[in-house]
Amino acid sequence: MAIMEVTNLKKTFGDLEVLKSITFDVQKNEVVAVIGPSGSGKSTMLRSLVHLEKIDDGTINIDGEYLVNKGAYASPSDLKKASTKMGMVFQHFNLFPHLTVKENLEMAPKLVKKVSAQELSRHSMELLEKVGMADKASAYPSNLSGGQKQRVAIARALMMQPDILLFDEPTSALDPELTGEVLSVMKELAKEQMTMIVVTHEMGFAREVANRVLFMDQGEILEAGTPEEVFDNPQFERTKAFLHRNLK
Amino acid sequence: MSLDYILTILKPMLQGSQMTLLLFIIAIVLSIPLGFLLTLAVNSSIKLLSLLAQAYIYIMRGTPLLLQLLIICFGLPMIPGIGQYLVLDRFTAACIGFILNYAAYFAEIFRGGLLAIDKGQYEAAQVLGLNKFQTTVRVILPQMFRIAIPSLANESVTLIKDTALLYAVAVPELLHFAETAVNRDFTIVPFFIAGIIYLIMTLILTLLFKWIERRFTFE
Ligand SMILES: Nc1ncnc2c1ncn2[C@@H]1O[C@H](COP(=O)(O)OP(=O)(O)OP(=O)(O)O)[C@@H](O)[C@H]1O
Ligand SMILES: [Mg+2]
């Protein structure tokens, strides 16, 4: 069952056509990896899905609800409803520096979902446990390593119980020795059947964890398929060239 | 120079300091929120409001506070027709002048604080489902305030010293009593005492802000 359907997404920045006509869908419980050269529009595409970028034309349907239908955005309340089905993890974590780890997790659900403090606290500790950060619950982000920050950011996104979790290069801002701890949390989520779209430069992760790989180039999805199809048997020269540069 | 003499002149000078402190407290308590509202106006999507706020800040920062005080105390009552309704008690007039002027400086400080906040903070808040108001109050303001503390401290010390401008609009404050004593007793000791009283006030203020800064350090 498709939980997300994206059709003919178009986006320009001034004269620059960043997304030419993006069409893909995401099945429930699927992990989709998005790879491609810098500037190909991966972030813009991902950000469009959570309404951080406004698209010019196209359709985004999340689990039966339209975020945009043929270029026309849903009403603010419907937009919000569709958006709450998605969580996002950013390259630079974007944790709230003035809140402790636990407060980072609890602020949004407290304000948005009006859950009881007790229930919130139980839920946040459970998620911190899961990402291995329970012992840092009362620390401030400034005292955490990059890998720890990103694990907290993942837990914060999970607090909202999204149906789909989006990642924009979650390990690109990390020292190489810290990427492992973040990737293993993501693998854990994949094992638990979390639906995820992951923009990544980690080819190993894409091959091992993704059910499907999308290769983006110059604002288009040039090639899509299973990891085996895309990595071992790419159809296009541009895919081959990209893989050649990045698989070493 | 006897201790007795110092004690005699200290009494009126401390009374004068009360005026200084009162002005300081009224000015800071009202100009900080007003400054913050100005910052919001500058950042408003309503173009006219933003332009007006910017013009206001430019005028207030671009002209001497003394000139503004003189206009409020002596200029407004001269306006034909409505002037008679604009005759204010000197101290009230001075308070208004200080509030209006300092609000412009505080607005600039807050604006700087806002500019220093990464846009990722707004994005994270939006994706987590916070509305604009919640984002401003829960995410942006605390960080803006934290960034602004050192500059607020600086500006507050300047404000303490600027209260001496009350002298120019003939409100009896610390400096006024010091000068009276200097002229009457033909000694400059009262000036030194005044200096020391200012130093004590700025020291207390500086310590207070250091404490606030520590309280709001998120580590
Ligand atoms: N706000 C913006 N204004 C103008 N141009 C933009 C903006 N954001 C992105 N672009 C341009 O759009 C193109 C696609 O950018 P995008 O960030 O989506 O690429 P990307 O595939 O995520 O690249 P990277 O791997 O470097 O993160 C780039 O040419 C970029 O310069
Ligand atoms: Mg990117």
PDB file of N, CA and C in Angstrom, chain A residues 132-198:
ATOM      1  N   GLY A 132      19.707   5.067  23.120  1.00  0.00           N
ATOM      2  CA  GLY A 132      20.880   5.010  23.987  1.00  0.00           C
ATOM      3  C   GLY A 132      21.267   6.340  24.601  1.00  0.00           C
ATOM      4  N   MET A 133      20.292   7.201  24.856  1.00  0.00           N
ATOM      5  CA  MET A 133      20.611   8.520  25.396  1.00  0.00           C
ATOM      6  C   MET A 133      19.914   8.791  26.732  1.00  0.00           C
ATOM      7  N   ALA A 134      19.401   7.743  27.356  1.00  0.00           N
ATOM      8  CA  ALA A 134      18.629   7.950  28.590  1.00  0.00           C
ATOM      9  C   ALA A 134      19.474   8.624  29.673  1.00  0.00           C
ATOM     10  N   ASP A 135      20.764   8.277  29.712  1.00  0.00           N
ATOM     11  CA  ASP A 135      21.597   8.850  30.777  1.00  0.00           C
ATOM     12  C   ASP A 135      21.886  10.335  30.556  1.00  0.00           C
ATOM     13  N   LYS A 136      21.554  10.851  29.359  1.00  0.00           N
ATOM     14  CA  LYS A 136      21.791  12.269  29.085  1.00  0.00           C
ATOM     15  C   LYS A 136      20.495  13.077  29.099  1.00  0.00           C
ATOM     16  N   ALA A 137      19.452  12.508  29.672  1.00  0.00           N
ATOM     17  CA  ALA A 137      18.132  13.148  29.604  1.00  0.00           C
ATOM     18  C   ALA A 137      18.150  14.596  30.077  1.00  0.00           C
ATOM     19  N   SER A 138      18.959  14.888  31.103  1.00  0.00           N
ATOM     20  CA  SER A 138      18.924  16.247  31.631  1.00  0.00           C
ATOM     21  C   SER A 138      20.101  17.099  31.159  1.00  0.00           C
ATOM     22  N   ALA A 139      20.857  16.590  30.166  1.00  0.00           N
ATOM     23  CA  ALA A 139      21.965  17.377  29.616  1.00  0.00           C
ATOM     24  C   ALA A 139      21.433  18.370  28.583  1.00  0.00           C
ATOM     25  N   TYR A 140      22.179  19.429  28.363  1.00  0.00           N
ATOM     26  CA  TYR A 140      21.839  20.363  27.282  1.00  0.00           C
ATOM     27  C   TYR A 140      22.585  19.951  26.019  1.00  0.00           C
ATOM     28  N   PRO A 141      22.009  20.240  24.841  1.00  0.00           N
ATOM     29  CA  PRO A 141      22.625  19.831  23.580  1.00  0.00           C
ATOM     30  C   PRO A 141      24.093  20.260  23.439  1.00  0.00           C
ATOM     31  N   SER A 142      24.443  21.428  23.998  1.00  0.00           N
ATOM     32  CA  SER A 142      25.821  21.906  23.826  1.00  0.00           C
ATOM     33  C   SER A 142      26.841  20.966  24.449  1.00  0.00           C
ATOM     34  N   ASN A 143      26.386  20.085  25.334  1.00  0.00           N
ATOM     35  CA  ASN A 143      27.331  19.158  25.955  1.00  0.00           C
ATOM     36  C   ASN A 143      27.340  17.779  25.305  1.00  0.00           C
ATOM     37  N   LEU A 144      26.707  17.658  24.133  1.00  0.00           N
ATOM     38  CA  LEU A 144      26.656  16.358  23.472  1.00  0.00           C
ATOM     39  C   LEU A 144      27.543  16.343  22.242  1.00  0.00           C
ATOM     40  N   SER A 145      28.012  15.155  21.874  1.00  0.00           N
ATOM     41  CA  SER A 145      28.736  15.009  20.609  1.00  0.00           C
ATOM     42  C   SER A 145      27.722  15.043  19.467  1.00  0.00           C
ATOM     43  N   GLY A 146      28.225  15.206  18.247  1.00  0.00           N
ATOM     44  CA  GLY A 146      27.335  15.250  17.085  1.00  0.00           C
ATOM     45  C   GLY A 146      26.473  14.003  16.968  1.00  0.00           C
ATOM     46  N   GLY A 147      27.094  12.857  17.193  1.00  0.00           N
ATOM     47  CA  GLY A 147      26.352  11.601  17.081  1.00  0.00           C
ATOM     48  C   GLY A 147      25.240  11.530  18.118  1.00  0.00           C
ATOM     49  N   GLN A 148      25.568  11.995  19.334  1.00  0.00           N
ATOM     50  CA  GLN A 148      24.548  12.000  20.393  1.00  0.00           C
ATOM     51  C   GLN A 148      23.416  12.962  20.054  1.00  0.00           C
ATOM     52  N   LYS A 149      23.797  14.136  19.520  1.00  0.00           N
ATOM     53  CA  LYS A 149      22.764  15.115  19.144  1.00  0.00           C
ATOM     54  C   LYS A 149      21.810  14.512  18.119  1.00  0.00           C
ATOM     55  N   GLN A 150      22.394  13.830  17.124  1.00  0.00           N
ATOM     56  CA  GLN A 150      21.538  13.297  16.075  1.00  0.00           C
ATOM     57  C   GLN A 150      20.633  12.191  16.616  1.00  0.00           C
ATOM     58  N   ARG A 151      21.129  11.415  17.561  1.00  0.00           N
ATOM     59  CA  ARG A 151      20.267  10.373  18.130  1.00  0.00           C
ATOM     60  C   ARG A 151      19.118  11.002  18.914  1.00  0.00           C
ATOM     61  N   VAL A 152      19.419  12.112  19.600  1.00  0.00           N
ATOM     62  CA  VAL A 152      18.350  12.831  20.315  1.00  0.00           C
ATOM     63  C   VAL A 152      17.348  13.396  19.307  1.00  0.00           C
ATOM     64  N   ALA A 153      17.865  13.932  18.193  1.00  0.00           N
ATOM     65  CA  ALA A 153      16.975  14.510  17.183  1.00  0.00           C
ATOM     66  C   ALA A 153      16.038  13.442  16.617  1.00  0.00           C
ATOM     67  N   ILE A 154      16.568  12.223  16.450  1.00  0.00           N
ATOM     68  CA  ILE A 154      15.724  11.131  15.952  1.00  0.00           C
ATOM     69  C   ILE A 154      14.636  10.810  16.977  1.00  0.00           C
ATOM     70  N   ALA A 155      15.034  10.755  18.243  1.00  0.00           N
ATOM     71  CA  ALA A 155      14.048  10.476  19.297  1.00  0.00           C
ATOM     72  C   ALA A 155      12.993  11.583  19.341  1.00  0.00           C
ATOM     73  N   ARG A 156      13.437  12.835  19.155  1.00  0.00           N
ATOM     74  CA  ARG A 156      12.489  13.949  19.190  1.00  0.00           C
ATOM     75  C   ARG A 156      11.460  13.811  18.067  1.00  0.00           C
ATOM     76  N   ALA A 157      11.933  13.414  16.876  1.00  0.00           N
ATOM     77  CA  ALA A 157      11.004  13.233  15.759  1.00  0.00           C
ATOM     78  C   ALA A 157      10.034  12.085  16.049  1.00  0.00           C
ATOM     79  N   LEU A 158      10.547  11.030  16.691  1.00  0.00           N
ATOM     80  CA  LEU A 158       9.692   9.867  16.977  1.00  0.00           C
ATOM     81  C   LEU A 158       8.621  10.183  18.017  1.00  0.00           C
ATOM     82  N   MET A 159       8.897  11.152  18.883  1.00  0.00           N
ATOM     83  CA  MET A 159       7.922  11.543  19.910  1.00  0.00           C
ATOM     84  C   MET A 159       6.566  11.890  19.307  1.00  0.00           C
ATOM     85  N   MET A 160       6.581  12.425  18.084  1.00  0.00           N
ATOM     86  CA  MET A 160       5.320  12.836  17.458  1.00  0.00           C
ATOM     87  C   MET A 160       4.629  11.652  16.786  1.00  0.00           C
ATOM     88  N   GLN A 161       5.204  10.479  16.914  1.00  0.00           N
ATOM     89  CA  GLN A 161       4.661   9.248  16.338  1.00  0.00           C
ATOM     90  C   GLN A 161       4.287   9.386  14.864  1.00  0.00           C
ATOM     91  N   PRO A 162       5.270   9.789  14.062  1.00  0.00           N
ATOM     92  CA  PRO A 162       4.992   9.982  12.633  1.00  0.00           C
ATOM     93  C   PRO A 162       4.824   8.638  11.920  1.00  0.00           C
ATOM     94  N   ASP A 163       4.104   8.673  10.807  1.00  0.00           N
ATOM     95  CA  ASP A 163       3.979   7.471   9.984  1.00  0.00           C
ATOM     96  C   ASP A 163       5.187   7.317   9.075  1.00  0.00           C
ATOM     97  N   ILE A 164       5.775   8.455   8.720  1.00  0.00           N
ATOM     98  CA  ILE A 164       6.932   8.432   7.831  1.00  0.00           C
ATOM     99  C   ILE A 164       8.006   9.330   8.442  1.00  0.00           C
ATOM    100  N   LEU A 165       9.238   8.834   8.426  1.00  0.00           N
ATOM    101  CA  LEU A 165      10.333   9.633   8.952  1.00  0.00           C
ATOM    102  C   LEU A 165      11.274   9.998   7.802  1.00  0.00           C
ATOM    103  N   LEU A 166      11.556  11.304   7.668  1.00  0.00           N
ATOM    104  CA  LEU A 166      12.436  11.761   6.596  1.00  0.00           C
ATOM    105  C   LEU A 166      13.796  12.140   7.183  1.00  0.00           C
ATOM    106  N   PHE A 167      14.850  11.748   6.495  1.00  0.00           N
ATOM    107  CA  PHE A 167      16.202  12.098   6.956  1.00  0.00           C
ATOM    108  C   PHE A 167      16.924  12.840   5.831  1.00  0.00           C
ATOM    109  N   ASP A 168      17.473  14.016   6.138  1.00  0.00           N
ATOM    110  CA  ASP A 168      18.293  14.711   5.138  1.00  0.00           C
ATOM    111  C   ASP A 168      19.757  14.639   5.543  1.00  0.00           C
ATOM    112  N   GLU A 169      20.464  13.721   4.950  1.00  0.00           N
ATOM    113  CA  GLU A 169      21.881  13.515   5.236  1.00  0.00           C
ATOM    114  C   GLU A 169      22.176  13.545   6.735  1.00  0.00           C
ATOM    115  N   PRO A 170      21.606  12.590   7.458  1.00  0.00           N
ATOM    116  CA  PRO A 170      21.706  12.634   8.920  1.00  0.00           C
ATOM    117  C   PRO A 170      23.121  12.450   9.454  1.00  0.00           C
ATOM    118  N   THR A 171      24.023  11.941   8.632  1.00  0.00           N
ATOM    119  CA  THR A 171      25.376  11.712   9.159  1.00  0.00           C
ATOM    120  C   THR A 171      26.428  12.598   8.501  1.00  0.00           C
ATOM    121  N   SER A 172      26.011  13.495   7.596  1.00  0.00           N
ATOM    122  CA  SER A 172      27.001  14.266   6.840  1.00  0.00           C
ATOM    123  C   SER A 172      27.741  15.300   7.682  1.00  0.00           C
ATOM    124  N   ALA A 173      27.131  15.722   8.801  1.00  0.00           N
ATOM    125  CA  ALA A 173      27.804  16.728   9.628  1.00  0.00           C
ATOM    126  C   ALA A 173      28.631  16.083  10.737  1.00  0.00           C
ATOM    127  N   LEU A 174      28.728  14.754  10.711  1.00  0.00           N
ATOM    128  CA  LEU A 174      29.387  14.059  11.818  1.00  0.00           C
ATOM    129  C   LEU A 174      30.816  13.658  11.477  1.00  0.00           C
ATOM    130  N   ASP A 175      31.655  13.598  12.504  1.00  0.00           N
ATOM    131  CA  ASP A 175      32.978  13.009  12.320  1.00  0.00           C
ATOM    132  C   ASP A 175      32.767  11.549  11.926  1.00  0.00           C
ATOM    133  N   PRO A 176      33.635  11.027  11.041  1.00  0.00           N
ATOM    134  CA  PRO A 176      33.418   9.662  10.532  1.00  0.00           C
ATOM    135  C   PRO A 176      33.214   8.632  11.637  1.00  0.00           C
ATOM    136  N   GLU A 177      33.928   8.783  12.748  1.00  0.00           N
ATOM    137  CA  GLU A 177      33.809   7.744  13.783  1.00  0.00           C
ATOM    138  C   GLU A 177      32.467   7.809  14.519  1.00  0.00           C
ATOM    139  N   LEU A 178      31.660   8.859  14.265  1.00  0.00           N
ATOM    140  CA  LEU A 178      30.378   8.977  14.958  1.00  0.00           C
ATOM    141  C   LEU A 178      29.179   8.587  14.094  1.00  0.00           C
ATOM    142  N   THR A 179      29.449   8.305  12.800  1.00  0.00           N
ATOM    143  CA  THR A 179      28.316   7.995  11.922  1.00  0.00           C
ATOM    144  C   THR A 179      27.692   6.654  12.298  1.00  0.00           C
ATOM    145  N   GLY A 180      28.519   5.713  12.758  1.00  0.00           N
ATOM    146  CA  GLY A 180      28.052   4.356  13.053  1.00  0.00           C
ATOM    147  C   GLY A 180      26.903   4.332  14.042  1.00  0.00           C
ATOM    148  N   GLU A 181      27.027   5.110  15.132  1.00  0.00           N
ATOM    149  CA  GLU A 181      26.002   5.068  16.180  1.00  0.00           C
ATOM    150  C   GLU A 181      24.653   5.574  15.661  1.00  0.00           C
ATOM    151  N   VAL A 182      24.693   6.545  14.734  1.00  0.00           N
ATOM    152  CA  VAL A 182      23.447   7.075  14.179  1.00  0.00           C
ATOM    153  C   VAL A 182      22.852   6.077  13.186  1.00  0.00           C
ATOM    154  N   LEU A 183      23.725   5.542  12.319  1.00  0.00           N
ATOM    155  CA  LEU A 183      23.237   4.572  11.335  1.00  0.00           C
ATOM    156  C   LEU A 183      22.642   3.348  12.020  1.00  0.00           C
ATOM    157  N   SER A 184      23.219   2.944  13.156  1.00  0.00           N
ATOM    158  CA  SER A 184      22.683   1.735  13.787  1.00  0.00           C
ATOM    159  C   SER A 184      21.305   2.007  14.397  1.00  0.00           C
ATOM    160  N   VAL A 185      21.082   3.247  14.889  1.00  0.00           N
ATOM    161  CA  VAL A 185      19.733   3.586  15.348  1.00  0.00           C
ATOM    162  C   VAL A 185      18.750   3.515  14.178  1.00  0.00           C
ATOM    163  N   MET A 186      19.204   3.990  13.010  1.00  0.00           N
ATOM    164  CA  MET A 186      18.319   3.989  11.844  1.00  0.00           C
ATOM    165  C   MET A 186      18.035   2.565  11.376  1.00  0.00           C
ATOM    166  N   LYS A 187      19.052   1.716  11.456  1.00  0.00           N
ATOM    167  CA  LYS A 187      18.838   0.315  11.070  1.00  0.00           C
ATOM    168  C   LYS A 187      17.821  -0.342  11.991  1.00  0.00           C
ATOM    169  N   GLU A 188      17.943  -0.004  13.273  1.00  0.00           N
ATOM    170  CA  GLU A 188      17.005  -0.511  14.256  1.00  0.00           C
ATOM    171  C   GLU A 188      15.572  -0.115  13.884  1.00  0.00           C
ATOM    172  N   LEU A 189      15.404   1.153  13.501  1.00  0.00           N
ATOM    173  CA  LEU A 189      14.075   1.640  13.107  1.00  0.00           C
ATOM    174  C   LEU A 189      13.565   0.886  11.888  1.00  0.00           C
ATOM    175  N   ALA A 190      14.475   0.652  10.935  1.00  0.00           N
ATOM    176  CA  ALA A 190      14.083  -0.064   9.729  1.00  0.00           C
ATOM    177  C   ALA A 190      13.591  -1.464  10.086  1.00  0.00           C
ATOM    178  N   LYS A 191      14.298  -2.083  11.024  1.00  0.00           N
ATOM    179  CA  LYS A 191      13.923  -3.421  11.456  1.00  0.00           C
ATOM    180  C   LYS A 191      12.527  -3.429  12.062  1.00  0.00           C
ATOM    181  N   GLU A 192      12.201  -2.319  12.741  1.00  0.00           N
ATOM    182  CA  GLU A 192      10.869  -2.208  13.358  1.00  0.00           C
ATOM    183  C   GLU A 192       9.815  -1.736  12.368  1.00  0.00           C
ATOM    184  N   GLN A 193      10.184  -1.738  11.074  1.00  0.00           N
ATOM    185  CA  GLN A 193       9.215  -1.447  10.017  1.00  0.00           C
ATOM    186  C   GLN A 193       8.795   0.019   9.933  1.00  0.00           C
ATOM    187  N   MET A 194       9.660   0.898  10.428  1.00  0.00           N
ATOM    188  CA  MET A 194       9.386   2.327  10.288  1.00  0.00           C
ATOM    189  C   MET A 194       9.518   2.679   8.811  1.00  0.00           C
ATOM    190  N   THR A 195       8.567   3.447   8.296  1.00  0.00           N
ATOM    191  CA  THR A 195       8.671   3.920   6.912  1.00  0.00           C
ATOM    192  C   THR A 195       9.621   5.113   6.882  1.00  0.00           C
ATOM    193  N   MET A 196      10.636   5.025   6.039  1.00  0.00           N
ATOM    194  CA  MET A 196      11.644   6.086   6.043  1.00  0.00           C
ATOM    195  C   MET A 196      12.061   6.481   4.620  1.00  0.00           C
ATOM    196  N   ILE A 197      12.328   7.790   4.471  1.00  0.00           N
ATOM    197  CA  ILE A 197      12.978   8.278   3.252  1.00  0.00           C
ATOM    198  C   ILE A 197      14.291   8.900   3.703  1.00  0.00           C
ATOM    199  N   VAL A 198      15.387   8.374   3.191  1.00  0.00           N
ATOM    200  CA  VAL A 198      16.686   8.797   3.694  1.00  0.00           C
ATOM    201  C   VAL A 198      17.538   9.347   2.553  1.00  0.00           C
TER     202      VAL A 198
END
